[in-house]
Amino acid sequence: MNFKKFAGLFTAAVSAFSAMSISAMTAFAEDATEAASGSASTASTSSAFMSLFLPLIIMFVLLYFLAIKPQKKREKELKMMQENLMVGDEVVTGGGIVGIVVRTGGDTVVIETGGERHKLRIKTWAISENVTATERYKEAKAAKSNASAPVESAMLVDDADDNNKKNKKNKKDSEEE
């Protein structure tokens, strides 16, 4: 959900909450004055009480679905990614260090960084992104979209086969000379 939609929904929810709160308070104030005069019934008092807390309940439900639930989903996905690290994956830490996983074990990971092949041992919770897994996901998504269009994927395979045949023929020609 992008920010503009969230801001629009949040603004609508706040204005609805304000309107309901004001109407509930005026209804509660009217019921309070009637109760002071002795003509109020318990049914109207309970309905005023519910109309006062109903907007609060609605706001908490909106808060849960717009903020808490998506955050929990992201945390769950991050934890799965951290648990499924494999040797050879390119990862990015929370501090911005980029490296390739050399060894995993327990709650630590050894990554290799830089041209001098420095090795760092870091905690798995410090890894914020698995670049290799992201690339694999994008490739799988592209392959899935190509599978839905069999004509295009067949054309790509045919082009690749033609190039392979040409390369083999060129190698044979160069070997014969």
CSV table of C-alpha atoms in Angstrom, one decimal, residues 23-52:
chain,number,residue,atom,x,y,z
A,23,SER,CA,-21.9,13.1,18.2
A,24,ALA,CA,-21.2,10.6,21.0
A,25,MET,CA,-20.2,13.3,23.4
A,26,THR,CA,-23.2,15.4,22.7
A,27,ALA,CA,-25.5,12.3,23.0
A,28,PHE,CA,-23.8,11.5,26.3
A,29,ALA,CA,-24.1,15.1,27.5
A,30,GLU,CA,-27.8,15.1,26.6
A,31,ASP,CA,-28.3,11.8,28.4
A,32,ALA,CA,-26.4,13.1,31.4
A,33,THR,CA,-28.7,16.1,31.6
A,34,GLU,CA,-31.7,13.9,31.3
A,35,ALA,CA,-30.3,11.6,34.0
A,36,ALA,CA,-29.9,14.6,36.2
A,37,SER,CA,-33.5,15.5,35.7
A,38,GLY,CA,-34.4,11.9,36.4
A,39,SER,CA,-36.0,10.9,33.1
A,40,ALA,CA,-33.2,8.9,31.5
A,41,SER,CA,-33.4,5.2,31.0
A,42,THR,CA,-30.6,2.6,31.3
A,43,ALA,CA,-30.9,1.6,27.7
A,44,SER,CA,-30.1,5.1,26.5
A,45,THR,CA,-27.1,5.3,28.8
A,46,SER,CA,-25.7,2.0,27.5
A,47,SER,CA,-26.2,3.1,23.9
A,48,ALA,CA,-24.5,6.4,24.6
A,49,PHE,CA,-21.6,4.5,26.3
A,50,MET,CA,-21.3,2.2,23.3
A,51,SER,CA,-21.4,5.2,20.9
A,52,LEU,CA,-18.5,6.7,22.8
